[in-house]
Short mmCIF file of N, CA and C in Angstrom, two decimals:
data_model
loop_
_atom_site.label_atom_id
_atom_site.label_comp_id
_atom_site.label_asym_id
_atom_site.label_seq_id
_atom_site.Cartn_x
_atom_site.Cartn_y
_atom_site.Cartn_z
N UNK A 1 191.68 29.61 3.44
CA UNK A 1 190.26 29.43 3.18
C UNK A 1 190.32 28.63 1.77
N UNK A 2 189.25 27.87 1.59
CA UNK A 2 189.23 27.01 0.41
C UNK A 2 188.78 27.75 -0.79
N UNK A 3 189.10 27.29 -1.99
CA UNK A 3 188.71 27.75 -3.26
C UNK A 3 189.16 29.17 -3.46
N UNK A 4 190.31 29.57 -2.93
CA UNK A 4 190.76 30.92 -3.14
C UNK A 4 191.74 30.93 -4.25
N UNK A 5 191.71 31.91 -5.02
CA UNK A 5 192.56 32.20 -6.12
C UNK A 5 193.07 33.64 -5.94
N UNK A 6 194.23 33.82 -6.48
CA UNK A 6 194.84 35.21 -6.37
C UNK A 6 195.08 35.73 -7.79
N UNK A 7 194.53 36.75 -8.11
CA UNK A 7 194.72 37.48 -9.34
C UNK A 7 195.65 38.70 -9.01
N UNK A 8 196.19 39.34 -10.07
CA UNK A 8 197.02 40.51 -9.91
C UNK A 8 196.59 41.56 -10.84
N UNK A 9 196.52 42.61 -10.29
CA UNK A 9 196.03 43.82 -11.02
C UNK A 9 196.90 44.08 -12.21
N UNK A 10 196.37 44.55 -13.29
CA UNK A 10 197.08 44.71 -14.52
C UNK A 10 198.08 45.82 -14.45
N UNK A 11 197.87 46.91 -13.77
CA UNK A 11 198.78 48.02 -13.75
C UNK A 11 199.84 47.82 -12.78
N UNK A 12 199.44 47.56 -11.54
CA UNK A 12 200.53 47.62 -10.39
C UNK A 12 200.85 46.27 -9.94
N UNK A 13 200.15 45.21 -10.46
CA UNK A 13 200.33 43.77 -9.95
C UNK A 13 199.92 43.57 -8.55
N UNK A 14 199.04 44.34 -8.01
CA UNK A 14 198.56 44.20 -6.65
C UNK A 14 197.76 42.98 -6.50
N UNK A 15 197.90 42.13 -5.46
CA UNK A 15 197.13 40.97 -5.34
C UNK A 15 195.58 41.17 -4.97
N UNK A 16 194.77 40.38 -5.54
CA UNK A 16 193.39 40.36 -5.38
C UNK A 16 192.98 39.01 -5.09
N UNK A 17 192.52 38.70 -3.77
CA UNK A 17 192.15 37.44 -3.31
C UNK A 17 190.71 37.23 -3.69
N UNK A 18 190.38 36.13 -4.37
CA UNK A 18 189.00 35.76 -4.86
C UNK A 18 188.50 34.40 -4.41
N UNK A 19 187.17 34.34 -4.33
CA UNK A 19 186.53 33.12 -4.13
C UNK A 19 185.45 33.09 -5.16
N UNK A 20 185.39 32.05 -6.03
CA UNK A 20 184.37 32.12 -7.11
C UNK A 20 184.38 33.26 -7.96
N UNK A 21 185.64 33.82 -8.23
CA UNK A 21 185.85 35.01 -9.05
C UNK A 21 185.32 36.26 -8.49
N UNK A 22 185.07 36.20 -7.16
CA UNK A 22 184.56 37.48 -6.51
C UNK A 22 185.71 37.84 -5.51
N UNK A 23 186.14 39.06 -5.58
CA UNK A 23 187.14 39.52 -4.66
C UNK A 23 186.59 39.62 -3.19
N UNK A 24 187.46 39.31 -2.24
CA UNK A 24 187.07 39.42 -0.85
C UNK A 24 188.03 40.14 0.02
N UNK A 25 189.36 40.20 -0.46
CA UNK A 25 190.44 40.94 0.02
C UNK A 25 191.31 41.42 -1.14
N UNK A 26 191.62 42.62 -1.19
CA UNK A 26 192.60 43.13 -2.13
C UNK A 26 193.43 44.23 -1.76
N UNK A 27 194.52 44.30 -2.26
CA UNK A 27 195.52 45.36 -1.97
C UNK A 27 195.37 46.45 -2.99
N UNK A 28 195.01 47.58 -2.49
CA UNK A 28 194.59 48.73 -3.30
C UNK A 28 195.77 49.51 -3.86
N UNK A 29 195.62 49.94 -5.08
CA UNK A 29 196.68 50.81 -5.61
C UNK A 29 196.54 52.26 -5.07
N UNK A 30 197.48 53.04 -5.01
CA UNK A 30 197.36 54.36 -4.36
C UNK A 30 196.22 55.15 -5.06
N UNK A 31 195.26 55.72 -4.27
CA UNK A 31 194.24 56.45 -4.80
C UNK A 31 194.01 57.79 -4.14
N UNK A 32 193.42 58.79 -4.80
CA UNK A 32 193.41 60.15 -4.22
C UNK A 32 192.54 60.13 -2.91
N UNK A 33 191.69 59.19 -2.62
CA UNK A 33 190.86 59.29 -1.49
C UNK A 33 191.51 58.82 -0.25
N UNK A 34 192.71 58.22 -0.22
CA UNK A 34 193.34 57.61 0.96
C UNK A 34 194.81 58.19 0.93
N UNK A 35 194.97 59.14 1.72
CA UNK A 35 196.32 59.90 1.69
C UNK A 35 196.77 60.40 3.07
N UNK A 36 198.03 60.61 3.18
CA UNK A 36 198.66 61.14 4.40
C UNK A 36 198.15 62.57 4.51
N UNK A 37 197.53 62.92 5.61
CA UNK A 37 196.95 64.31 5.71
C UNK A 37 198.04 65.44 5.85
N UNK A 38 199.29 64.97 6.36
CA UNK A 38 200.38 66.00 6.44
C UNK A 38 201.10 66.21 5.20
N UNK A 39 201.34 65.20 4.35
CA UNK A 39 202.07 65.39 3.15
C UNK A 39 201.24 65.33 1.90
N UNK A 40 200.05 64.78 2.04
CA UNK A 40 199.21 64.74 0.85
C UNK A 40 199.57 63.38 -0.06
N UNK A 41 200.61 62.71 0.42
CA UNK A 41 200.99 61.50 -0.42
C UNK A 41 199.97 60.35 -0.27
N UNK A 42 199.63 59.81 -1.45
CA UNK A 42 198.77 58.60 -1.38
C UNK A 42 199.25 57.46 -0.74
N UNK A 43 198.44 56.87 0.09
CA UNK A 43 198.81 55.63 0.72
C UNK A 43 199.04 54.56 -0.27
N UNK A 44 200.10 53.81 -0.14
CA UNK A 44 200.49 52.80 -1.05
C UNK A 44 200.29 51.34 -0.45
N UNK A 45 199.65 51.41 0.80
CA UNK A 45 199.63 50.13 1.58
C UNK A 45 198.31 49.87 2.14
N UNK A 46 197.22 50.21 1.41
CA UNK A 46 195.81 50.03 1.78
C UNK A 46 195.29 48.74 1.34
N UNK A 47 194.67 47.94 2.33
CA UNK A 47 194.07 46.64 2.02
C UNK A 47 192.56 46.79 2.23
N UNK A 48 191.88 46.22 1.35
CA UNK A 48 190.37 46.24 1.42
C UNK A 48 189.94 44.90 1.79
N UNK A 49 188.95 44.84 2.74
CA UNK A 49 188.23 43.67 3.23
C UNK A 49 186.75 43.88 3.05
N UNK A 50 186.16 42.89 2.44
CA UNK A 50 184.67 42.95 2.32
C UNK A 50 184.16 42.56 3.63
N UNK A 51 182.91 43.20 3.92
CA UNK A 51 182.26 42.85 5.22
C UNK A 51 180.83 42.42 4.94
N UNK A 52 180.24 41.68 5.74
CA UNK A 52 178.86 41.13 5.53
C UNK A 52 177.81 42.12 5.47
N UNK A 53 177.88 43.23 6.17
CA UNK A 53 176.76 44.17 6.29
C UNK A 53 177.23 45.59 6.65
N UNK A 54 176.35 46.56 6.42
CA UNK A 54 176.70 47.89 6.91
C UNK A 54 176.88 47.99 8.38
N UNK A 55 176.21 47.18 9.16
CA UNK A 55 176.35 47.23 10.64
C UNK A 55 177.76 46.64 10.96
N UNK A 56 178.22 45.67 10.25
CA UNK A 56 179.55 45.13 10.46
C UNK A 56 180.60 46.19 10.05
N UNK A 57 180.37 46.85 9.05
CA UNK A 57 181.38 47.91 8.61
C UNK A 57 181.38 49.10 9.68
N UNK A 58 180.24 49.40 10.21
CA UNK A 58 180.23 50.47 11.25
C UNK A 58 180.89 50.05 12.48
N UNK A 59 180.71 48.80 12.87
CA UNK A 59 181.22 48.23 14.10
C UNK A 59 182.78 48.31 14.03
N UNK A 60 183.32 48.11 12.78
CA UNK A 60 184.72 48.15 12.65
C UNK A 60 185.40 49.51 12.48
N UNK A 61 184.58 50.53 11.97
CA UNK A 61 185.27 51.75 11.74
C UNK A 61 184.88 52.83 12.83
N UNK A 62 183.84 52.65 13.66
CA UNK A 62 183.42 53.65 14.54
C UNK A 62 184.44 54.00 15.68
N UNK A 63 185.04 52.94 16.09
CA UNK A 63 186.02 53.25 17.19
C UNK A 63 187.34 53.95 16.67
N UNK A 64 187.49 55.14 17.25
CA UNK A 64 188.67 55.89 16.68
C UNK A 64 189.98 55.29 16.87
N UNK A 65 190.08 54.24 17.77
CA UNK A 65 191.31 53.50 17.91
C UNK A 65 191.55 52.40 16.92
N UNK A 66 190.40 52.07 16.23
CA UNK A 66 190.44 50.95 15.26
C UNK A 66 191.37 51.33 14.14
N UNK A 67 192.14 50.20 13.66
CA UNK A 67 193.01 50.48 12.44
C UNK A 67 192.09 50.53 11.21
N UNK A 68 190.77 50.13 11.31
CA UNK A 68 189.95 50.11 10.05
C UNK A 68 189.40 51.43 9.88
N UNK A 69 189.25 51.78 8.66
CA UNK A 69 188.62 53.10 8.12
C UNK A 69 187.90 53.00 6.80
N UNK A 70 187.33 54.05 6.44
CA UNK A 70 186.68 54.08 5.07
C UNK A 70 187.02 55.45 4.53
N UNK A 71 186.57 55.71 3.28
CA UNK A 71 186.58 56.95 2.65
C UNK A 71 185.25 57.11 1.94
N UNK A 72 184.93 58.37 1.55
CA UNK A 72 183.82 58.60 0.77
C UNK A 72 183.67 57.67 -0.49
N UNK A 73 184.77 57.36 -1.16
CA UNK A 73 184.76 56.53 -2.27
C UNK A 73 184.02 55.20 -1.96
N UNK A 74 184.07 54.65 -0.69
CA UNK A 74 183.58 53.49 -0.34
C UNK A 74 182.19 53.60 0.45
N UNK A 75 181.68 54.80 0.30
CA UNK A 75 180.24 54.96 0.93
C UNK A 75 179.29 54.01 0.16
N UNK A 76 178.57 53.32 0.88
CA UNK A 76 177.64 52.34 0.32
C UNK A 76 178.20 51.08 -0.18
N UNK A 77 179.51 50.87 0.03
CA UNK A 77 180.26 49.68 -0.30
C UNK A 77 180.51 48.87 0.87
N UNK A 78 180.18 47.59 0.83
CA UNK A 78 180.41 46.71 1.97
C UNK A 78 181.87 46.21 2.16
N UNK A 79 182.70 47.24 2.57
CA UNK A 79 184.09 46.93 2.71
C UNK A 79 184.69 48.00 3.77
N UNK A 80 185.81 47.57 4.33
CA UNK A 80 186.55 48.49 5.18
C UNK A 80 188.01 48.40 4.69
N UNK A 81 188.76 49.42 5.11
CA UNK A 81 190.05 49.59 4.58
C UNK A 81 191.00 49.55 5.84
N UNK A 82 192.19 49.11 5.74
CA UNK A 82 193.15 49.20 6.67
C UNK A 82 194.59 49.27 6.07
N UNK A 83 195.44 50.13 6.68
CA UNK A 83 196.78 50.21 6.21
C UNK A 83 197.64 49.08 6.74
N UNK A 84 198.42 48.47 5.84
CA UNK A 84 199.29 47.26 6.18
C UNK A 84 200.05 47.43 7.60
N UNK A 85 200.61 48.70 7.80
CA UNK A 85 201.48 48.87 9.01
C UNK A 85 200.68 48.77 10.31
N UNK A 86 199.31 48.90 10.17
CA UNK A 86 198.50 48.85 11.36
C UNK A 86 197.88 47.52 11.63
N UNK A 87 198.23 46.50 10.69
CA UNK A 87 197.78 45.09 10.93
C UNK A 87 198.24 44.50 12.32
N UNK A 88 199.39 44.85 12.77
CA UNK A 88 199.80 44.34 14.09
C UNK A 88 199.01 44.87 15.20
N UNK A 89 198.21 45.77 15.10
CA UNK A 89 197.25 46.27 16.17
C UNK A 89 196.13 45.24 16.36
N UNK A 90 195.98 44.33 15.43
CA UNK A 90 194.97 43.28 15.51
C UNK A 90 195.59 42.06 16.04
N UNK A 91 194.79 41.30 16.85
CA UNK A 91 195.22 39.97 17.32
C UNK A 91 195.02 39.11 16.14
N UNK A 92 195.74 38.03 16.07
CA UNK A 92 195.48 36.98 15.13
C UNK A 92 194.09 36.52 15.06
N UNK A 93 193.43 36.39 16.12
CA UNK A 93 192.02 36.02 16.06
C UNK A 93 191.17 37.03 15.44
N UNK A 94 191.40 38.40 15.71
CA UNK A 94 190.63 39.48 15.09
C UNK A 94 190.88 39.45 13.50
N UNK A 95 192.18 39.31 13.12
CA UNK A 95 192.41 39.31 11.77
C UNK A 95 191.85 38.04 11.00
N UNK A 96 191.90 37.01 11.69
CA UNK A 96 191.31 35.77 11.20
C UNK A 96 189.86 35.97 10.86
N UNK A 97 189.18 36.46 11.92
CA UNK A 97 187.67 36.82 11.80
C UNK A 97 187.42 37.70 10.67
N UNK A 98 188.15 38.74 10.43
CA UNK A 98 187.81 39.63 9.37
C UNK A 98 188.08 38.92 8.06
N UNK A 99 189.08 38.13 7.81
CA UNK A 99 189.37 37.46 6.68
C UNK A 99 188.24 36.39 6.39
N UNK A 100 187.84 35.64 7.37
CA UNK A 100 186.80 34.60 7.26
C UNK A 100 185.49 35.26 6.89
N UNK A 101 185.11 36.35 7.59
CA UNK A 101 183.87 37.00 7.20
C UNK A 101 183.91 37.59 5.83
N UNK A 102 185.06 38.08 5.40
CA UNK A 102 185.17 38.57 4.06
C UNK A 102 184.90 37.34 3.04
N UNK A 103 185.61 36.30 3.29
CA UNK A 103 185.47 35.11 2.41
C UNK A 103 184.00 34.68 2.41
N UNK A 104 183.42 34.50 3.66
CA UNK A 104 181.98 34.03 3.70
C UNK A 104 180.99 34.92 3.01
N UNK A 105 181.12 36.13 3.09
CA UNK A 105 180.19 37.03 2.41
C UNK A 105 180.38 37.07 0.85
N UNK A 106 181.39 36.50 0.41
CA UNK A 106 181.62 36.57 -1.09
C UNK A 106 181.58 35.14 -1.69
N UNK A 107 181.77 34.13 -0.86
CA UNK A 107 181.62 32.78 -1.38
C UNK A 107 180.21 32.41 -1.66
N UNK A 108 180.07 31.43 -2.48
CA UNK A 108 178.73 30.93 -2.79
C UNK A 108 178.02 30.37 -1.59
N UNK A 109 176.69 30.42 -1.48
CA UNK A 109 175.96 29.87 -0.35
C UNK A 109 176.36 28.47 -0.02
N UNK A 110 176.56 27.67 -0.98
CA UNK A 110 176.87 26.24 -0.73
C UNK A 110 178.34 26.21 -0.16
N UNK A 111 179.28 26.87 -0.65
CA UNK A 111 180.62 26.86 -0.13
C UNK A 111 180.54 27.45 1.31
N UNK A 112 179.95 28.48 1.52
CA UNK A 112 179.80 28.97 2.92
C UNK A 112 179.27 28.15 3.93
N UNK A 113 178.11 27.50 3.52
CA UNK A 113 177.46 26.49 4.41
C UNK A 113 178.26 25.40 4.74
N UNK A 114 179.06 24.90 3.79
CA UNK A 114 179.93 23.69 3.95
C UNK A 114 181.20 24.12 4.91
N UNK A 115 181.68 25.33 4.57
CA UNK A 115 182.81 25.72 5.45
C UNK A 115 182.32 25.89 6.97
N UNK A 116 181.14 26.51 7.11
CA UNK A 116 180.69 26.82 8.44
C UNK A 116 180.34 25.44 9.19
N UNK A 117 179.82 24.45 8.41
CA UNK A 117 179.62 23.24 9.02
C UNK A 117 180.81 22.44 9.47
N UNK A 118 181.92 22.69 8.71
CA UNK A 118 183.21 22.06 9.09
C UNK A 118 183.94 22.79 10.04
N UNK A 119 183.61 24.10 10.32
CA UNK A 119 184.22 25.01 11.26
C UNK A 119 183.28 25.61 12.29
N UNK A 120 182.65 24.77 13.11
CA UNK A 120 181.67 25.41 14.04
C UNK A 120 182.40 26.35 14.96
N UNK A 121 181.82 27.35 15.48
CA UNK A 121 182.36 28.35 16.32
C UNK A 121 182.10 28.06 17.76
#
């Protein structure tokens, strides 16, 4: 995607992908709200993707077989979470769509319009 920069978190050096200084995908540091239910160990491999709307979020997380999930910490936040080891459950087309949608909802209107005009679906 164009105009993407990568910043790194100050504490853990986790990558944060940005467009116009707005994050659209980031690798989350271990937090108490995302953990292994058997061991209680915090997940160290959670990736956050912005989504365009609450309905898009629900569409990704409602299927119990979906690798996407959320936690109460993200209630009201237009994003979904996925653990890195579950990414292979997505097709390349599905992952591409999630990344593109994340970029489009965080890019400026001008950049989004230009990109969509150059990449008709």
